[in-house]
PDB file of C-alpha atoms and ligand atoms in Angstrom:
ATOM      1  CA  MET A1298      24.871  15.079 -18.158  1.00 79.00           C
ATOM      2  CA  SER A1299      22.017  17.423 -18.982  1.00 94.00           C
ATOM      3  CA  PHE A1300      18.740  17.015 -17.109  1.00 98.00           C
ATOM      4  CA  THR A1301      15.400  18.419 -18.291  1.00 98.00           C
ATOM      5  CA  PHE A1302      13.216  20.376 -15.876  1.00 98.00           C
ATOM      6  CA  GLY A1303      10.065  21.387 -17.748  1.00 97.00           C
ATOM      7  CA  SER A1304      11.234  23.882 -20.384  1.00 95.00           C
ATOM      8  CA  HIS A1305      14.673  24.267 -18.722  1.00 98.00           C
ATOM      9  CA  LYS A1306      17.805  22.133 -18.991  1.00 98.00           C
ATOM     10  CA  LEU A1307      20.579  22.015 -16.410  1.00 98.00           C
ATOM     11  CA  ASP A1308      24.081  20.619 -16.698  1.00 96.00           C
ATOM     12  CA  LEU A1309      24.304  18.306 -13.703  1.00 97.00           C
ATOM     13  CA  SER A1310      27.953  17.424 -14.339  1.00 94.00           C
ATOM     14  CA  ARG A1311      28.613  20.460 -12.136  1.00 95.00           C
ATOM     15  CA  PRO A1312      26.892  20.955  -8.800  1.00 97.00           C
ATOM     16  CA  GLN A1313      23.967  23.349  -9.122  1.00 98.00           C
ATOM     17  CA  VAL A1314      22.626  25.562  -6.364  1.00 98.00           C
ATOM     18  CA  MET A1315      18.936  25.602  -5.416  1.00 98.00           C
ATOM     19  CA  ALA A1316      17.820  28.679  -3.456  1.00 98.00           C
ATOM     20  CA  ILE A1317      15.278  28.248  -0.672  1.00 97.00           C
ATOM     21  CA  LEU A1318      12.283  30.571  -0.799  1.00 96.00           C
ATOM     22  CA  ASN A1319      10.198  29.820   2.273  1.00 93.00           C
ATOM     23  CA  ILE A1320       6.791  31.381   1.951  1.00 93.00           C
ATOM     24  CA  THR A1321       5.838  30.719   5.563  1.00 85.00           C
ATOM     25  CA  PRO A1322       5.231  33.243   8.337  1.00 80.00           C
ATOM     26  CA  ASP A1323       7.234  31.110  10.819  1.00 68.00           C
ATOM     27  CA  SER A1324      10.091  29.212   9.123  1.00 57.00           C
ATOM     28  CA  PHE A1325      13.050  27.951  11.170  1.00 56.00           C
ATOM     29  CA  SER A1326      15.812  30.194   9.900  1.00 57.00           C
ATOM     30  CA  ASP A1327      14.234  32.719   7.578  1.00 62.00           C
ATOM     31  CA  GLY A1328      10.639  32.872   8.706  1.00 61.00           C
ATOM     32  CA  GLY A1329       8.249  35.660   8.077  1.00 71.00           C
ATOM     33  CA  GLN A1330      10.466  37.780   5.879  1.00 79.00           C
ATOM     34  CA  TYR A1331       7.874  37.923   3.106  1.00 86.00           C
ATOM     35  CA  PHE A1332       4.921  38.578   5.386  1.00 77.00           C
ATOM     36  CA  SER A1333       3.578  41.520   7.313  1.00 74.00           C
ATOM     37  CA  SER A1334       0.308  41.513   9.234  1.00 70.00           C
ATOM     38  CA  GLY A1335      -0.267  38.050   7.817  1.00 74.00           C
ATOM     39  CA  LYS A1336      -0.163  39.332   4.225  1.00 79.00           C
ATOM     40  CA  LEU A1337       2.169  37.985   1.542  1.00 83.00           C
ATOM     41  CA  HIS A1338       4.459  40.518  -0.163  1.00 88.00           C
ATOM     42  CA  LEU A1339       5.128  39.391  -3.719  1.00 93.00           C
ATOM     43  CA  ASP A1340       7.442  42.337  -4.407  1.00 92.00           C
ATOM     44  CA  HIS A1341       9.761  41.289  -1.539  1.00 93.00           C
ATOM     45  CA  ILE A1342       9.815  37.718  -2.814  1.00 95.00           C
ATOM     46  CA  LEU A1343      10.585  38.826  -6.366  1.00 97.00           C
ATOM     47  CA  ARG A1344      13.449  41.003  -5.149  1.00 96.00           C
ATOM     48  CA  ALA A1345      14.952  38.153  -3.111  1.00 96.00           C
ATOM     49  CA  ALA A1346      14.503  35.750  -6.030  1.00 98.00           C
ATOM     50  CA  GLU A1347      16.194  38.141  -8.459  1.00 98.00           C
ATOM     51  CA  ASP A1348      19.139  38.409  -6.067  1.00 98.00           C
ATOM     52  CA  TYR A1349      19.413  34.627  -5.818  1.00 98.00           C
ATOM     53  CA  LEU A1350      19.412  34.268  -9.607  1.00 98.00           C
ATOM     54  CA  ALA A1351      22.006  37.050  -9.975  1.00 98.00           C
ATOM     55  CA  GLN A1352      24.133  35.249  -7.371  1.00 98.00           C
ATOM     56  CA  GLY A1353      24.077  32.099  -9.487  1.00 98.00           C
ATOM     57  CA  ALA A1354      21.223  29.966  -8.207  1.00 98.00           C
ATOM     58  CA  SER A1355      19.824  27.817 -10.992  1.00 98.00           C
ATOM     59  CA  ILE A1356      16.641  26.684  -9.201  1.00 98.00           C
ATOM     60  CA  LEU A1357      14.254  28.518  -6.870  1.00 98.00           C
ATOM     61  CA  ASP A1358      12.541  26.180  -4.396  1.00 98.00           C
ATOM     62  CA  VAL A1359       9.205  27.608  -3.268  1.00 98.00           C
ATOM     63  CA  GLY A1360       7.596  26.113  -0.166  1.00 95.00           C
ATOM     64  CA  GLY A1361       4.507  27.093   1.799  1.00 93.00           C
ATOM     65  CA  GLU A1362       4.369  24.342   4.411  1.00 91.00           C
ATOM     66  CA  SER A1363       6.456  24.731   7.561  1.00 82.00           C
ATOM     67  CA  THR A1364       8.076  21.380   8.358  1.00 76.00           C
ATOM     68  CA  ARG A1365       9.480  22.704  11.635  1.00 73.00           C
ATOM     69  CA  PRO A1366       8.518  20.468  14.577  1.00 70.00           C
ATOM     70  CA  GLY A1367       5.725  22.215  16.432  1.00 70.00           C
ATOM     71  CA  ALA A1368       4.735  24.398  13.475  1.00 76.00           C
ATOM     72  CA  ARG A1369       1.046  24.840  12.850  1.00 79.00           C
ATOM     73  CA  ILE A1370      -0.431  22.580  10.183  1.00 85.00           C
ATOM     74  CA  VAL A1371      -1.170  24.611   7.066  1.00 90.00           C
ATOM     75  CA  SER A1372      -4.472  23.962   5.284  1.00 94.00           C
ATOM     76  CA  GLU A1373      -4.485  23.098   1.594  1.00 96.00           C
ATOM     77  CA  GLN A1374      -6.145  26.393   0.723  1.00 95.00           C
ATOM     78  CA  GLU A1375      -3.562  28.327   2.721  1.00 93.00           C
ATOM     79  CA  GLU A1376      -0.718  26.484   0.981  1.00 96.00           C
ATOM     80  CA  LEU A1377      -2.274  27.132  -2.438  1.00 97.00           C
ATOM     81  CA  ASP A1378      -2.749  30.829  -1.596  1.00 94.00           C
ATOM     82  CA  ARG A1379       0.895  31.130  -0.555  1.00 94.00           C
ATOM     83  CA  VAL A1380       2.606  29.072  -3.218  1.00 97.00           C
ATOM     84  CA  VAL A1381       0.708  29.358  -6.494  1.00 97.00           C
ATOM     85  CA  PRO A1382       0.881  33.177  -6.941  1.00 97.00           C
ATOM     86  CA  VAL A1383       4.593  33.060  -6.107  1.00 97.00           C
ATOM     87  CA  VAL A1384       5.289  30.318  -8.652  1.00 98.00           C
ATOM     88  CA  GLU A1385       3.359  32.285 -11.250  1.00 98.00           C
ATOM     89  CA  ALA A1386       5.278  35.523 -10.573  1.00 98.00           C
ATOM     90  CA  LEU A1387       8.699  33.828 -10.572  1.00 98.00           C
ATOM     91  CA  VAL A1388       7.955  32.072 -13.854  1.00 98.00           C
ATOM     92  CA  ASN A1389       6.280  34.962 -15.672  1.00 98.00           C
ATOM     93  CA  ARG A1390       8.403  37.844 -14.441  1.00 98.00           C
ATOM     94  CA  LEU A1391      11.795  36.175 -14.009  1.00 98.00           C
ATOM     95  CA  GLY A1392      11.586  33.168 -16.333  1.00 98.00           C
ATOM     96  CA  ALA A1393      13.030  31.140 -13.460  1.00 98.00           C
ATOM     97  CA  LEU A1394      13.338  27.377 -13.065  1.00 98.00           C
ATOM     98  CA  VAL A1395      10.928  26.983 -10.168  1.00 98.00           C
ATOM     99  CA  SER A1396      10.689  23.973  -7.891  1.00 98.00           C
ATOM    100  CA  VAL A1397       7.629  23.541  -5.719  1.00 98.00           C
ATOM    101  CA  ASP A1398       8.264  22.101  -2.257  1.00 98.00           C
ATOM    102  CA  THR A1399       4.953  20.379  -1.552  1.00 98.00           C
ATOM    103  CA  SER A1400       3.352  17.054  -0.711  1.00 97.00           C
ATOM    104  CA  ARG A1401      -0.181  18.003  -1.800  1.00 98.00           C
ATOM    105  CA  PRO A1402      -1.568  16.881  -5.170  1.00 98.00           C
ATOM    106  CA  GLN A1403      -3.557  20.077  -5.727  1.00 98.00           C
ATOM    107  CA  VAL A1404      -0.520  22.261  -5.085  1.00 98.00           C
ATOM    108  CA  MET A1405       1.498  20.163  -7.551  1.00 98.00           C
ATOM    109  CA  LEU A1406      -1.174  20.493 -10.247  1.00 98.00           C
ATOM    110  CA  GLU A1407      -1.801  24.234  -9.853  1.00 98.00           C
ATOM    111  CA  SER A1408       1.920  25.019  -9.594  1.00 98.00           C
ATOM    112  CA  ALA A1409       2.634  23.008 -12.731  1.00 98.00           C
ATOM    113  CA  ALA A1410      -0.175  24.876 -14.520  1.00 98.00           C
ATOM    114  CA  LYS A1411       1.620  28.142 -13.635  1.00 98.00           C
ATOM    115  CA  GLY A1412       4.936  26.906 -15.022  1.00 98.00           C
ATOM    116  CA  ALA A1413       6.769  25.139 -12.182  1.00 98.00           C
ATOM    117  CA  SER A1414       9.528  22.835 -13.460  1.00 98.00           C
ATOM    118  CA  LEU A1415      10.192  20.445 -10.554  1.00 98.00           C
ATOM    119  CA  ILE A1416       8.190  18.839  -7.739  1.00 98.00           C
ATOM    120  CA  ASN A1417      10.181  18.572  -4.504  1.00 98.00           C
ATOM    121  CA  ASP A1418       8.300  16.362  -2.061  1.00 98.00           C
ATOM    122  CA  ILE A1419       9.731  15.619   1.405  1.00 97.00           C
ATOM    123  CA  ARG A1420       7.085  12.853   1.638  1.00 97.00           C
ATOM    124  CA  ALA A1421       8.225  11.208  -1.616  1.00 98.00           C
ATOM    125  CA  LEU A1422       4.695  11.225  -3.137  1.00 98.00           C
ATOM    126  CA  GLN A1423       3.188   9.167  -0.299  1.00 98.00           C
ATOM    127  CA  LEU A1424       0.090  11.333   0.294  1.00 98.00           C
ATOM    128  CA  GLU A1425      -3.085  10.085  -1.331  1.00 98.00           C
ATOM    129  CA  GLY A1426      -3.253  11.177  -4.976  1.00 98.00           C
ATOM    130  CA  ALA A1427       0.302  12.555  -5.046  1.00 98.00           C
ATOM    131  CA  LEU A1428       1.767   9.914  -7.369  1.00 98.00           C
ATOM    132  CA  ALA A1429      -1.033  10.412  -9.913  1.00 98.00           C
ATOM    133  CA  ALA A1430      -0.881  14.214  -9.690  1.00 98.00           C
ATOM    134  CA  ALA A1431       2.893  14.306 -10.109  1.00 98.00           C
ATOM    135  CA  ALA A1432       2.651  11.926 -13.063  1.00 98.00           C
ATOM    136  CA  ASP A1433      -0.091  14.117 -14.604  1.00 98.00           C
ATOM    137  CA  THR A1434       2.144  17.181 -14.519  1.00 98.00           C
ATOM    138  CA  GLY A1435       4.827  15.398 -16.543  1.00 98.00           C
ATOM    139  CA  LEU A1436       7.430  17.163 -14.382  1.00 98.00           C
ATOM    140  CA  PRO A1437      10.476  15.624 -12.737  1.00 98.00           C
ATOM    141  CA  VAL A1438      10.125  14.801  -9.034  1.00 99.00           C
ATOM    142  CA  CYS A1439      12.585  14.794  -6.160  1.00 98.00           C
ATOM    143  CA  LEU A1440      11.861  11.865  -3.824  1.00 98.00           C
ATOM    144  CA  MET A1441      13.181  12.471  -0.304  1.00 98.00           C
ATOM    145  CA  HIS A1442      13.634  10.072   2.600  1.00 98.00           C
ATOM    146  CA  MET A1443      12.008  10.939   5.911  1.00 97.00           C
ATOM    147  CA  GLN A1444      11.430   8.688   8.926  1.00 95.00           C
ATOM    148  CA  GLY A1445       8.197   9.581  10.738  1.00 91.00           C
ATOM    149  CA  GLN A1446       6.358  12.878  10.450  1.00 88.00           C
ATOM    150  CA  PRO A1447       7.783  16.401  10.731  1.00 90.00           C
ATOM    151  CA  GLN A1448       6.090  16.994  14.106  1.00 88.00           C
ATOM    152  CA  THR A1449       7.742  14.038  15.851  1.00 88.00           C
ATOM    153  CA  MET A1450      10.522  12.780  13.552  1.00 91.00           C
ATOM    154  CA  GLN A1451      13.352  13.917  15.840  1.00 87.00           C
ATOM    155  CA  HIS A1452      12.028  11.983  18.864  1.00 91.00           C
ATOM    156  CA  ASN A1453      14.599   9.208  19.131  1.00 91.00           C
ATOM    157  CA  PRO A1454      14.955   8.097  15.472  1.00 93.00           C
ATOM    158  CA  GLU A1455      16.297   4.534  15.067  1.00 93.00           C
ATOM    159  CA  TYR A1456      17.561   2.439  12.154  1.00 97.00           C
ATOM    160  CA  ASP A1457      19.086  -1.024  11.671  1.00 96.00           C
ATOM    161  CA  ASP A1458      21.377   0.365   8.980  1.00 97.00           C
ATOM    162  CA  ILE A1459      20.760   3.990   8.111  1.00 98.00           C
ATOM    163  CA  PHE A1460      22.181   3.841   4.587  1.00 98.00           C
ATOM    164  CA  ALA A1461      20.436   0.578   3.658  1.00 98.00           C
ATOM    165  CA  ASP A1462      17.126   1.860   5.088  1.00 98.00           C
ATOM    166  CA  VAL A1463      17.318   5.123   3.133  1.00 98.00           C
ATOM    167  CA  ARG A1464      18.385   3.377  -0.084  1.00 98.00           C
ATOM    168  CA  ASP A1465      15.654   0.715   0.204  1.00 98.00           C
ATOM    169  CA  PHE A1466      12.989   3.347   0.917  1.00 98.00           C
ATOM    170  CA  LEU A1467      14.075   5.440  -2.086  1.00 98.00           C
ATOM    171  CA  GLN A1468      14.133   2.358  -4.309  1.00 98.00           C
ATOM    172  CA  GLN A1469      10.566   1.529  -3.227  1.00 98.00           C
ATOM    173  CA  ARG A1470       9.404   5.064  -3.968  1.00 98.00           C
ATOM    174  CA  ILE A1471      11.151   5.008  -7.364  1.00 98.00           C
ATOM    175  CA  GLU A1472       9.300   1.760  -8.123  1.00 98.00           C
ATOM    176  CA  ALA A1473       5.976   3.329  -7.036  1.00 98.00           C
ATOM    177  CA  ALA A1474       6.685   6.388  -9.179  1.00 98.00           C
ATOM    178  CA  ASN A1475       7.525   4.192 -12.173  1.00 98.00           C
ATOM    179  CA  GLN A1476       4.247   2.273 -11.683  1.00 98.00           C
ATOM    180  CA  ALA A1477       2.371   5.582 -11.662  1.00 98.00           C
ATOM    181  CA  GLY A1478       3.942   6.542 -14.988  1.00 98.00           C
ATOM    182  CA  ILE A1479       6.921   8.624 -13.845  1.00 98.00           C
ATOM    183  CA  PRO A1480       9.948   7.284 -15.721  1.00 98.00           C
ATOM    184  CA  ASP A1481      13.463   7.013 -14.259  1.00 98.00           C
ATOM    185  CA  ASP A1482      14.669  10.010 -16.252  1.00 98.00           C
ATOM    186  CA  LYS A1483      12.250  12.241 -14.312  1.00 98.00           C
ATOM    187  CA  ILE A1484      13.416  11.150 -10.868  1.00 98.00           C
ATOM    188  CA  LEU A1485      15.880  12.726  -8.443  1.00 99.00           C
ATOM    189  CA  VAL A1486      16.619  11.375  -4.964  1.00 99.00           C
ATOM    190  CA  ASP A1487      17.459  12.998  -1.637  1.00 98.00           C
ATOM    191  CA  PRO A1488      18.567  11.253   1.580  1.00 98.00           C
ATOM    192  CA  GLY A1489      16.657  13.840   3.650  1.00 98.00           C
ATOM    193  CA  PHE A1490      19.309  15.114   6.024  1.00 98.00           C
ATOM    194  CA  GLY A1491      17.744  16.012   9.378  1.00 97.00           C
ATOM    195  CA  PHE A1492      14.426  14.308   8.682  1.00 97.00           C
ATOM    196  CA  GLY A1493      14.160  11.684  11.447  1.00 96.00           C
ATOM    197  CA  LYS A1494      17.925  11.345  11.907  1.00 97.00           C
ATOM    198  CA  THR A1495      20.409  11.803  14.741  1.00 97.00           C
ATOM    199  CA  LEU A1496      23.794  13.457  14.241  1.00 97.00           C
ATOM    200  CA  GLU A1497      25.377  10.009  13.768  1.00 97.00           C
ATOM    201  CA  HIS A1498      22.749   9.041  11.179  1.00 98.00           C
ATOM    202  CA  ASN A1499      23.350  12.253   9.233  1.00 98.00           C
ATOM    203  CA  LEU A1500      27.130  11.804   9.319  1.00 98.00           C
ATOM    204  CA  ALA A1501      26.895   8.168   8.232  1.00 98.00           C
ATOM    205  CA  LEU A1502      24.655   9.192   5.321  1.00 98.00           C
ATOM    206  CA  LEU A1503      27.094  11.890   4.299  1.00 98.00           C
ATOM    207  CA  ARG A1504      29.969   9.382   4.379  1.00 98.00           C
ATOM    208  CA  GLN A1505      27.975   6.994   2.188  1.00 98.00           C
ATOM    209  CA  LEU A1506      26.648   9.641  -0.180  1.00 98.00           C
ATOM    210  CA  PRO A1507      28.833   8.245  -3.025  1.00 98.00           C
ATOM    211  CA  ASP A1508      26.877   4.974  -2.724  1.00 98.00           C
ATOM    212  CA  LEU A1509      23.611   6.870  -3.139  1.00 98.00           C
ATOM    213  CA  VAL A1510      25.039   8.696  -6.160  1.00 98.00           C
ATOM    214  CA  ALA A1511      25.974   5.275  -7.564  1.00 98.00           C
ATOM    215  CA  LEU A1512      22.269   4.378  -7.911  1.00 98.00           C
ATOM    216  CA  GLY A1513      22.402   6.558 -11.020  1.00 98.00           C
ATOM    217  CA  PHE A1514      19.764   9.185 -10.192  1.00 98.00           C
ATOM    218  CA  PRO A1515      20.611  12.850  -9.750  1.00 98.00           C
ATOM    219  CA  VAL A1516      21.072  13.540  -6.028  1.00 98.00           C
ATOM    220  CA  LEU A1517      19.749  16.627  -4.263  1.00 99.00           C
ATOM    221  CA  VAL A1518      20.839  17.461  -0.715  1.00 98.00           C
ATOM    222  CA  GLY A1519      19.663  19.958   1.872  1.00 98.00           C
ATOM    223  CA  LEU A1520      22.178  20.604   4.644  1.00 98.00           C
ATOM    224  CA  SER A1521      21.996  24.391   4.902  1.00 98.00           C
ATOM    225  CA  ARG A1522      21.888  25.644   8.526  1.00 97.00           C
ATOM    226  CA  LYS A1523      20.583  22.291   9.751  1.00 97.00           C
ATOM    227  CA  SER A1524      20.755  21.070  13.339  1.00 95.00           C
ATOM    228  CA  VAL A1525      23.740  18.780  12.643  1.00 97.00           C
ATOM    229  CA  LEU A1526      25.650  22.059  12.619  1.00 98.00           C
ATOM    230  CA  ALA A1527      24.176  23.092  15.944  1.00 97.00           C
ATOM    231  CA  THR A1528      25.624  19.929  17.452  1.00 97.00           C
ATOM    232  CA  ILE A1529      28.980  20.045  15.659  1.00 98.00           C
ATOM    233  CA  THR A1530      29.704  23.787  15.881  1.00 98.00           C
ATOM    234  CA  ASP A1531      27.467  24.850  18.780  1.00 98.00           C
ATOM    235  CA  ARG A1532      26.250  27.825  16.762  1.00 98.00           C
ATOM    236  CA  PRO A1533      22.767  29.335  16.493  1.00 97.00           C
ATOM    237  CA  VAL A1534      21.005  29.150  13.153  1.00 96.00           C
ATOM    238  CA  ASP A1535      22.187  32.580  11.934  1.00 96.00           C
ATOM    239  CA  GLN A1536      25.867  31.618  12.447  1.00 98.00           C
ATOM    240  CA  ARG A1537      26.020  28.384  10.484  1.00 98.00           C
ATOM    241  CA  LEU A1538      27.300  29.650   7.121  1.00 98.00           C
ATOM    242  CA  ALA A1539      30.843  28.267   7.461  1.00 98.00           C
ATOM    243  CA  GLY A1540      29.536  24.895   8.606  1.00 98.00           C
ATOM    244  CA  SER A1541      26.939  24.861   5.817  1.00 98.00           C
ATOM    245  CA  LEU A1542      29.647  25.541   3.224  1.00 98.00           C
ATOM    246  CA  ALA A1543      31.797  22.718   4.596  1.00 98.00           C
ATOM    247  CA  LEU A1544      28.832  20.332   4.251  1.00 98.00           C
ATOM    248  CA  ALA A1545      27.950  21.625   0.768  1.00 98.00           C
ATOM    249  CA  ILE A1546      31.515  21.051  -0.440  1.00 98.00           C
ATOM    250  CA  LEU A1547      31.667  17.559   1.087  1.00 98.00           C
ATOM    251  CA  ALA A1548      28.325  16.636  -0.497  1.00 98.00           C
ATOM    252  CA  ALA A1549      29.284  18.013  -3.906  1.00 98.00           C
ATOM    253  CA  GLN A1550      32.674  16.263  -3.754  1.00 97.00           C
ATOM    254  CA  SER A1551      30.761  13.034  -3.073  1.00 98.00           C
ATOM    255  CA  GLY A1552      28.747  13.555  -6.250  1.00 97.00           C
ATOM    256  CA  ALA A1553      25.642  15.440  -5.107  1.00 98.00           C
ATOM    257  CA  ASN A1554      24.214  17.333  -8.096  1.00 98.00           C
ATOM    258  CA  ILE A1555      21.937  19.919  -6.505  1.00 98.00           C
ATOM    259  CA  ILE A1556      22.625  21.707  -3.224  1.00 98.00           C
ATOM    260  CA  ARG A1557      19.604  23.340  -1.544  1.00 98.00           C
ATOM    261  CA  VAL A1558      20.693  26.398   0.447  1.00 98.00           C
ATOM    262  CA  HIS A1559      19.774  29.647   2.145  1.00 98.00           C
ATOM    263  CA  ASP A1560      23.143  31.345   1.446  1.00 98.00           C
ATOM    264  CA  VAL A1561      23.300  31.373  -2.322  1.00 98.00           C
ATOM    265  CA  ALA A1562      26.242  33.677  -3.145  1.00 98.00           C
ATOM    266  CA  ALA A1563      28.658  31.944  -0.772  1.00 98.00           C
ATOM    267  CA  THR A1564      27.612  28.453  -1.872  1.00 98.00           C
ATOM    268  CA  VAL A1565      27.922  29.340  -5.567  1.00 98.00           C
ATOM    269  CA  ASP A1566      31.496  30.570  -4.942  1.00 98.00           C
ATOM    270  CA  ALA A1567      32.351  27.359  -3.100  1.00 98.00           C
ATOM    271  CA  MET A1568      30.911  25.272  -5.970  1.00 98.00           C
ATOM    272  CA  LYS A1569      32.883  27.318  -8.530  1.00 97.00           C
ATOM    273  CA  VAL A1570      36.085  26.598  -6.633  1.00 96.00           C
ATOM    274  CA  LEU A1571      35.246  22.906  -6.473  1.00 97.00           C
ATOM    275  CA  ALA A1572      34.396  22.787 -10.188  1.00 94.00           C
ATOM    276  CA  ALA A1573      37.644  24.568 -11.069  1.00 93.00           C
ATOM    277  CA  VAL A1574      39.690  22.032  -9.115  1.00 94.00           C
ATOM    278  CA  ASN A1575      37.771  19.014 -10.393  1.00 92.00           C
ATOM    279  CA  LEU A1576      37.303  19.990 -14.022  1.00 76.00           C
ATOM    280  CA  SER A1577      40.117  22.484 -14.606  1.00 61.00           C
ATOM    281  CA  ILE A1578      37.449  24.753 -16.026  1.00 51.00           C
ATOM    282  CA  ILE A1579      36.903  28.293 -14.798  1.00 49.00           C
TER     283      ILE A1579
HETATM  284  C1  LIG B2580      12.380  22.597   9.924  1.00 70.38           C
HETATM  285  C2  LIG B2580      12.794  21.340   9.565  1.00 70.38           C
HETATM  286  C3  LIG B2580      12.463  23.655   9.059  1.00 70.38           C
HETATM  287  C4  LIG B2580      13.335  21.148   8.315  1.00 70.38           C
HETATM  288  C5  LIG B2580      13.024  23.467   7.813  1.00 70.38           C
HETATM  289  C6  LIG B2580      13.441  22.214   7.452  1.00 70.38           C
HETATM  290  C7  LIG B2580      14.856  19.686   2.567  1.00 70.38           C
HETATM  291  C8  LIG B2580      13.770  19.955   1.743  1.00 70.38           C
HETATM  292  C9  LIG B2580      13.540  21.015   3.618  1.00 70.38           C
HETATM  293  C10 LIG B2580      15.874  18.788   2.125  1.00 70.38           C
HETATM  294  C11 LIG B2580      14.613  18.577   0.101  1.00 70.38           C
HETATM  295  C12 LIG B2580      15.150  22.986   5.871  1.00 70.38           C
HETATM  296  C13 LIG B2580      14.063  21.976   6.134  1.00 70.38           C
HETATM  297  N1  LIG B2580      14.707  20.361   3.722  1.00 70.38           N
HETATM  298  N2  LIG B2580      13.647  19.419   0.513  1.00 70.38           N
HETATM  299  N3  LIG B2580      12.959  20.784   2.411  1.00 70.38           N
HETATM  300  N4  LIG B2580      15.689  18.268   0.873  1.00 70.38           N
HETATM  301  N5  LIG B2580      14.523  18.016  -1.118  1.00 70.38           N
HETATM  302  O1  LIG B2580      16.089  23.015   6.714  1.00 70.38           O
HETATM  303  O2  LIG B2580      16.854  18.453   2.823  1.00 70.38           O
HETATM  304  O3  LIG B2580      15.118  23.728   4.909  1.00 70.38           O
HETATM  305  S1  LIG B2580      12.841  21.971   4.846  1.00 70.38           S
END
């Protein structure tokens, strides 16, 4: 079960770990670490990225838009200035498999030109021009479910049937991607934990994750440090590692292929243990 990401291939029969690299001055759990006096520090980012790769991450997910409710809206130019030089450095200096976490067509195109290998779009290519841009890059895309917009999505989210709604939305976006010239073998899906969902919605989606896996597309999940853990464990964001690992293991055991995390070393160990038990391979 090998999946092609640009010039890289990954074995998705084992869960792979995607490391989060937030290039925002104000992110929810790791904000501002690559900035001082508003200036981006490429050397800090490269050092963190090298650590993540050494710890066993197989993908680096670079994002320059803060999706935190209440965060300032980032202009296209600002997002380009943050993301594109980072993608370029990670590709050229580390040879890394770089994912770009963006919804903007221009960011997709310029990142791809610098060697990005995956487009990760929380808006599932719904912005104007995004389907065409993603198709133009020839790269695989991760289509994520979100209800509403980042600013307001957590204000009383409601569903008839959370799993059916998420599945139907993803199927519609897969169809739209296909129409735009993105074939099935370049599509990954993500239920979008925490994006317009209550605790009960998130738990129901986690319970039904095997049914999402059964659609036949690689499944990516982001659960790391999310607010479900605030509710379940009553811990602040810097004390959610144990809870995040529990969720990562549950998701991987349900068939999730890529786990997007802040805590790479710990998650890689957990995935190695799971793989050893499931495959009898160490
Ligand atoms: C505020 C709200 C800050 C949400 C940060 C977040 C995912 C993602 C993010 C995910 C995919 C976070 C999120 N989450 N991309 N980007 N899947 N594919 O907690 O779950 O990292 S941002």
